[in-house]
Short mmCIF file of C-alpha atoms in Angstrom, two decimals:
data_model
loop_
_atom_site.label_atom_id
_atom_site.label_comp_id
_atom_site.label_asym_id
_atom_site.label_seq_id
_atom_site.Cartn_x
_atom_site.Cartn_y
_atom_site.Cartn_z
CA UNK A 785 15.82 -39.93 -33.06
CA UNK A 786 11.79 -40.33 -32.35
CA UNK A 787 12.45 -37.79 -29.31
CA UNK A 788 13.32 -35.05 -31.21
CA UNK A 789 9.65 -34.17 -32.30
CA UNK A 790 8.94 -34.51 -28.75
CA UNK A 791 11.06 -32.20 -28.04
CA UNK A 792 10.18 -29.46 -30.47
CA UNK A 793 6.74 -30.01 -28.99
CA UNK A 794 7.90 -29.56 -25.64
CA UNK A 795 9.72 -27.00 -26.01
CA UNK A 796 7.03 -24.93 -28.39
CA UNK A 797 4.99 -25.31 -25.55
CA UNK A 798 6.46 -24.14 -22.83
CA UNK A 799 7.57 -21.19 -25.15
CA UNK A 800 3.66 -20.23 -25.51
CA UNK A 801 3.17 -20.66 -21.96
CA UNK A 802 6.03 -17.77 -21.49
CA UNK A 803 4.72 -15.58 -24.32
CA UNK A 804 1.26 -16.36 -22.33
CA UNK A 805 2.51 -15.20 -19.15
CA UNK A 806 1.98 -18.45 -17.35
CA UNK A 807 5.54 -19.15 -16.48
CA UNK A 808 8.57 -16.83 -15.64
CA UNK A 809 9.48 -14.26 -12.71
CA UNK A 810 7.35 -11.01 -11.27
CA UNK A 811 8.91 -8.60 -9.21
CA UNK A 812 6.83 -6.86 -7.21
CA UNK A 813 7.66 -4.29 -4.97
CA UNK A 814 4.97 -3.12 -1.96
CA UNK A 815 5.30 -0.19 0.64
CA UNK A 816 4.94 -0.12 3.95
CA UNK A 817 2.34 1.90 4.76
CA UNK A 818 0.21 -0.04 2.08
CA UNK A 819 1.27 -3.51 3.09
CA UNK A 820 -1.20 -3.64 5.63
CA UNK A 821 -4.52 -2.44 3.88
CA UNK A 822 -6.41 -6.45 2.79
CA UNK A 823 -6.23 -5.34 -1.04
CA UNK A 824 -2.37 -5.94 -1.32
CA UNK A 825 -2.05 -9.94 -0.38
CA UNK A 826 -5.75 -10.02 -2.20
CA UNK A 827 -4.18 -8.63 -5.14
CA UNK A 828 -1.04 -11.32 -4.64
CA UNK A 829 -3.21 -14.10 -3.71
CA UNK A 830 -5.62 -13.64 -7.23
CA UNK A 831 -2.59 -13.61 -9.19
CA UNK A 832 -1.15 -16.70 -7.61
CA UNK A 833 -4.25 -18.51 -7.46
CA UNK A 834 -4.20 -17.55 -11.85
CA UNK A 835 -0.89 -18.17 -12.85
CA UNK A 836 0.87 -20.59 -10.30
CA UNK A 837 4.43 -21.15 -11.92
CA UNK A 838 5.39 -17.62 -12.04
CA UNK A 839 7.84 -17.06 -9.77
CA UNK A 840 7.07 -13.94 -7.10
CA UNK A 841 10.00 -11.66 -5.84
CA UNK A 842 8.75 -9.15 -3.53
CA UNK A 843 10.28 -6.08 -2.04
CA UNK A 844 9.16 -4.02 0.79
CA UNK A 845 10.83 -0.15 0.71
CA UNK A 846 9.33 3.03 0.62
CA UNK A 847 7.65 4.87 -2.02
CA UNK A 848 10.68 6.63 -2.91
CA UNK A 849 12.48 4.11 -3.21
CA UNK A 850 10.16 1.83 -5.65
CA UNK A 851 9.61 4.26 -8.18
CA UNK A 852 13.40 4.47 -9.05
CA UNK A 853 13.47 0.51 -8.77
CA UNK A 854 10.38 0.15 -11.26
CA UNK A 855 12.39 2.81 -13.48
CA UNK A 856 15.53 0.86 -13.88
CA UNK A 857 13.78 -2.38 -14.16
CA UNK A 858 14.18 -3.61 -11.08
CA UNK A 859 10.97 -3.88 -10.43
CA UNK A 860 8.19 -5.40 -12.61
CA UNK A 861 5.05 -3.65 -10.50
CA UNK A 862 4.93 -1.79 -6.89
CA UNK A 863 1.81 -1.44 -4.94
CA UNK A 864 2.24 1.92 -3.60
CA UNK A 865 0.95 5.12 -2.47
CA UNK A 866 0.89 7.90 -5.24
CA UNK A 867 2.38 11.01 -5.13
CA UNK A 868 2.29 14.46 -7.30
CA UNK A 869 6.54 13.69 -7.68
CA UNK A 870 6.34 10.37 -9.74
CA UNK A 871 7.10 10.22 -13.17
CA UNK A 872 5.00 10.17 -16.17
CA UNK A 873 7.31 7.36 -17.34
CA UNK A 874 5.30 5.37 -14.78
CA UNK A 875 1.69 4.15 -15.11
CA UNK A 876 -0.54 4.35 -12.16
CA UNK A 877 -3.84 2.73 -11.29
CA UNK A 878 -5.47 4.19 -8.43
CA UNK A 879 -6.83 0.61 -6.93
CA UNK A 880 -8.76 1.93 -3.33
CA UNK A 881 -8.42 4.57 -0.83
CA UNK A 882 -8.98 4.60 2.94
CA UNK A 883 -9.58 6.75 5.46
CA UNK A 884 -6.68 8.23 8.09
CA UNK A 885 -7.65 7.61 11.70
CA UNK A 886 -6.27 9.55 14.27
CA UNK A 887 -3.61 7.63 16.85
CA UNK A 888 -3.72 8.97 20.12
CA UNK A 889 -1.63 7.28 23.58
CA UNK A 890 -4.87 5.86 25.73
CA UNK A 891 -3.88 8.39 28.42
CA UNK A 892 -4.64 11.07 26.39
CA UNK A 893 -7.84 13.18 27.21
CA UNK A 894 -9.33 12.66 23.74
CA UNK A 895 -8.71 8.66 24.09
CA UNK A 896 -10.44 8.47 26.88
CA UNK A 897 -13.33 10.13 25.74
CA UNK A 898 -13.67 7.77 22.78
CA UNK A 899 -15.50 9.68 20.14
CA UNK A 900 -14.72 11.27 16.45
CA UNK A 901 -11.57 13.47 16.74
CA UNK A 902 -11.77 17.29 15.70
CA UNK A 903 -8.67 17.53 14.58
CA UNK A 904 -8.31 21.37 16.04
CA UNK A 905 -8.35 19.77 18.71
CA UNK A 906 -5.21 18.45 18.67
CA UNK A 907 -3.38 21.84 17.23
CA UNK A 908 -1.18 21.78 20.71
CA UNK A 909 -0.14 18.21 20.52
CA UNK A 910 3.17 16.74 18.84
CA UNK A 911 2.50 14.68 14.99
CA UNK A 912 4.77 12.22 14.66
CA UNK A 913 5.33 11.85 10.91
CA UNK A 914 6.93 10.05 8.78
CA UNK A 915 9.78 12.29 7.39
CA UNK A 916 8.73 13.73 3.98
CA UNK A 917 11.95 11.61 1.96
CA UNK A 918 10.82 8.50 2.99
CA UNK A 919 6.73 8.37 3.03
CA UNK A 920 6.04 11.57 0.93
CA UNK A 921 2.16 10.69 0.65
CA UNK A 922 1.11 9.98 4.60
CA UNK A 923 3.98 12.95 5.27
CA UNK A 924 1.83 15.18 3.08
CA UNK A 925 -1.91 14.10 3.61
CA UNK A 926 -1.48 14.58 7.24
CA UNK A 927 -0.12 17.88 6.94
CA UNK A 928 -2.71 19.04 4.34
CA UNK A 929 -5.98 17.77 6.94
CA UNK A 930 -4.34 19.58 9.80
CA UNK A 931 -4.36 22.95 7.44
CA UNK A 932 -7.23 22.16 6.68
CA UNK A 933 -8.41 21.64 9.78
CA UNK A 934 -7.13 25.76 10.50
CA UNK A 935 -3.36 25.19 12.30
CA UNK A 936 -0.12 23.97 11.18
CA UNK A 937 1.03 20.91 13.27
CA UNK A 938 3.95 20.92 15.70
CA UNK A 939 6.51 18.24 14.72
CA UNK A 940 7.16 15.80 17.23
CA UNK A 941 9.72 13.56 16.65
CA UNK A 942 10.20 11.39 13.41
CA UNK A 943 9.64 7.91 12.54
CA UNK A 944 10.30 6.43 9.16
CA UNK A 945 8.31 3.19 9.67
CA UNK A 946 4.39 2.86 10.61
CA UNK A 947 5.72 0.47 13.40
CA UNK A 948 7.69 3.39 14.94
CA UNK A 949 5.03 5.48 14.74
CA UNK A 950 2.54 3.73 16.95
CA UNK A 951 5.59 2.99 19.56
CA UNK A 952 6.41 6.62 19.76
CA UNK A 953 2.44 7.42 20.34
CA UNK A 954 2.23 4.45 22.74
CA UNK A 955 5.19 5.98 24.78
CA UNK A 956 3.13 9.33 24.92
CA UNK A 957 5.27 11.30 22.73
CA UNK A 958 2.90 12.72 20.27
CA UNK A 959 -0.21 11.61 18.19
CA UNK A 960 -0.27 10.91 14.70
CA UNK A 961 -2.62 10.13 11.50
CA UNK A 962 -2.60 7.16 10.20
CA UNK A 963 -4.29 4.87 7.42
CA UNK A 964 -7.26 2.61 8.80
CA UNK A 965 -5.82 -0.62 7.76
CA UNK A 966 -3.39 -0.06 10.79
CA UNK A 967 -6.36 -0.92 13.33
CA UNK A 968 -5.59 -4.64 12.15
CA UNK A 969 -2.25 -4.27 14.78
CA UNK A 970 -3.28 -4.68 18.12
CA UNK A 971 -1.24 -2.63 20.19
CA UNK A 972 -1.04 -1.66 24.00
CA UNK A 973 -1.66 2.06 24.81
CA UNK A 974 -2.87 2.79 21.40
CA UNK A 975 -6.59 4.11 20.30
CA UNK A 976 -7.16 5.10 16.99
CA UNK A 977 -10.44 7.27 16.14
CA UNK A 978 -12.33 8.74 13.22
CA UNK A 979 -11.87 12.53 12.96
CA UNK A 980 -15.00 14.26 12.63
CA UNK A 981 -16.20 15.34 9.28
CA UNK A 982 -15.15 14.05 5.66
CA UNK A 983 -12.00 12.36 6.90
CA UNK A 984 -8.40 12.48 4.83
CA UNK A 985 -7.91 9.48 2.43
CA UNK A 986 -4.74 7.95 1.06
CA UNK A 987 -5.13 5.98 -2.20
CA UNK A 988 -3.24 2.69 -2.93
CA UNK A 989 -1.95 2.41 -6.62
CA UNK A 990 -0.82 -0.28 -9.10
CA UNK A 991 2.55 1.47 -10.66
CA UNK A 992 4.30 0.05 -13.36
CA UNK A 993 6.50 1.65 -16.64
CA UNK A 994 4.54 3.17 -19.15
CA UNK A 995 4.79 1.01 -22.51
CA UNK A 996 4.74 -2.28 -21.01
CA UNK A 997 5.01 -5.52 -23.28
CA UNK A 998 5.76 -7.71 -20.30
CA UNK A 999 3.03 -10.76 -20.38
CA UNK A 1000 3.35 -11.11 -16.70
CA UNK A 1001 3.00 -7.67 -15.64
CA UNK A 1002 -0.43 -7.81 -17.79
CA UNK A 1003 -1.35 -10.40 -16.25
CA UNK A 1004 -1.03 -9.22 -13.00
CA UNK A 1005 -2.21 -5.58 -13.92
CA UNK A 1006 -5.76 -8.11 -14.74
CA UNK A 1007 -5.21 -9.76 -11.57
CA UNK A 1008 -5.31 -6.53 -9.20
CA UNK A 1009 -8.27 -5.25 -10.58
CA UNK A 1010 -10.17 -8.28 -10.17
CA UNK A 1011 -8.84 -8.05 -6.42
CA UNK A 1012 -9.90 -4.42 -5.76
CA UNK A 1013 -13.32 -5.21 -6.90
CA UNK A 1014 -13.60 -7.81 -5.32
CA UNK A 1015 -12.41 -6.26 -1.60
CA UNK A 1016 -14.85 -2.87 -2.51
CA UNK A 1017 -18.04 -5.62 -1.44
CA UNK A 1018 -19.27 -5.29 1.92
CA UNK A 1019 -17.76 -7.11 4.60
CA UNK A 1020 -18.96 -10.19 5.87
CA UNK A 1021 -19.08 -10.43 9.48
CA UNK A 1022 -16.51 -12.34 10.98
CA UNK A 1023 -17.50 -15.94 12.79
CA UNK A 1024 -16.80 -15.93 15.97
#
């Protein structure tokens, strides 16, 4: 019977280490048009790198569709981009913002000229957007810097993924806005540019429910603001 008290040790432990947050499962859910921008897998990697035997579950999906998954715990956290529409059953921390750049086919006019975009400009040219139910934030932002910019913009077809997007403007069948972090894809027949003036921004925000007393989801609420902080210092120039 000697391994009894062993036990009980064992198994106080590892029942500190869950009440710690050090062990157990994280759900996180992440959106497309954010998955790209270097703060989400910073934010993923500092957790990680902190708590190592928490298991990670992560979901890609739209906006839309992580809020209701964080509402009926399905989710633990979503990195996301906020809108006006979510809840006030849901906590959000506004973690960085980025500029939009504007996406143009390389035959266009504008391309080839290769400076800072006025977005008037472009007031005769198709936007290809994503449609307002699935990415309610870009959908919105680039609507808002067209007005303004002083026109309304002509729809060109949709796309519901940032993918689609830059294949539709690479097939010459309109021009779009899109967040910088996209200039990490290299892609034929694409340029992306600066608008002149104060360009749009789109924020990226930590969302989880209001009320919390998850361990894990504290821990990783730490973890992300550690990471934004930490990719807000100046960029070190890249070896060659």
């Amino acid at each position: 019977m000697t391994h009894i008290p062993h036990q009980v040790g064992e198994g106080v432990r590892l029942a500190r280490r869950a009440a710690a947050g050090e062990t157990g499962i994280l759900r996180i859910g992440v959106t497309g048009t954010a998955a790209l921008n270097p703060l989400v897998p910073a934010c993923i990697r500092t957790y990680r790198r902190q708590y190592p035997d928490v298991e990670l579950q992560v979901m890609e999906a739209a906006a839309l569709a992580l809020t209701p998954a964080l509402l009926e715990d399905r989710l633990d956290v979503a990195l996301l981009r906020p809108s006006q529409s979510d809840p006030d059953t849901l906590l959000e921390e506004v973690l960085t913002d980025e500029p939009l750049l504007v996406a143009l086919p390389a035959s266009h006019p504008l391309a080839r000229r290769g400076t800072a975009i006025d977005l008037m400009e472009l007031r005769d040219d198709p936007f290809i957007l994503t449609p307002r139910s699935v990415g309610t934030s870009l959908h919105d932002a680039s609507i808002k810097a067209c007005q303004e910019a002083g026109f309304t913009p002509r729809l060109g077809p949709a796309a519901p993924q940032i993918a689609s997007i830059l294949s539709l403007v690479a097939a010459e069948l309109g021009v779009s806005l899109l967040p910088e972090s996209v200039a990490q894809v290299k892609m034929q027949n694409i340029v992306l540019l600066p608008s002149s003036g104060p360009p749009p921004r789109l924020s990226i925000s930590l969302a989880y429910r209001r009320g919390t007393t998850s361990p894990v989801v504290k821990n990783f609420v730490l973890a992300a603001r550690i990471a934004a902080r930490e990719t807000q210092t100046p960029d070190v120039p890249a070896v060659e």
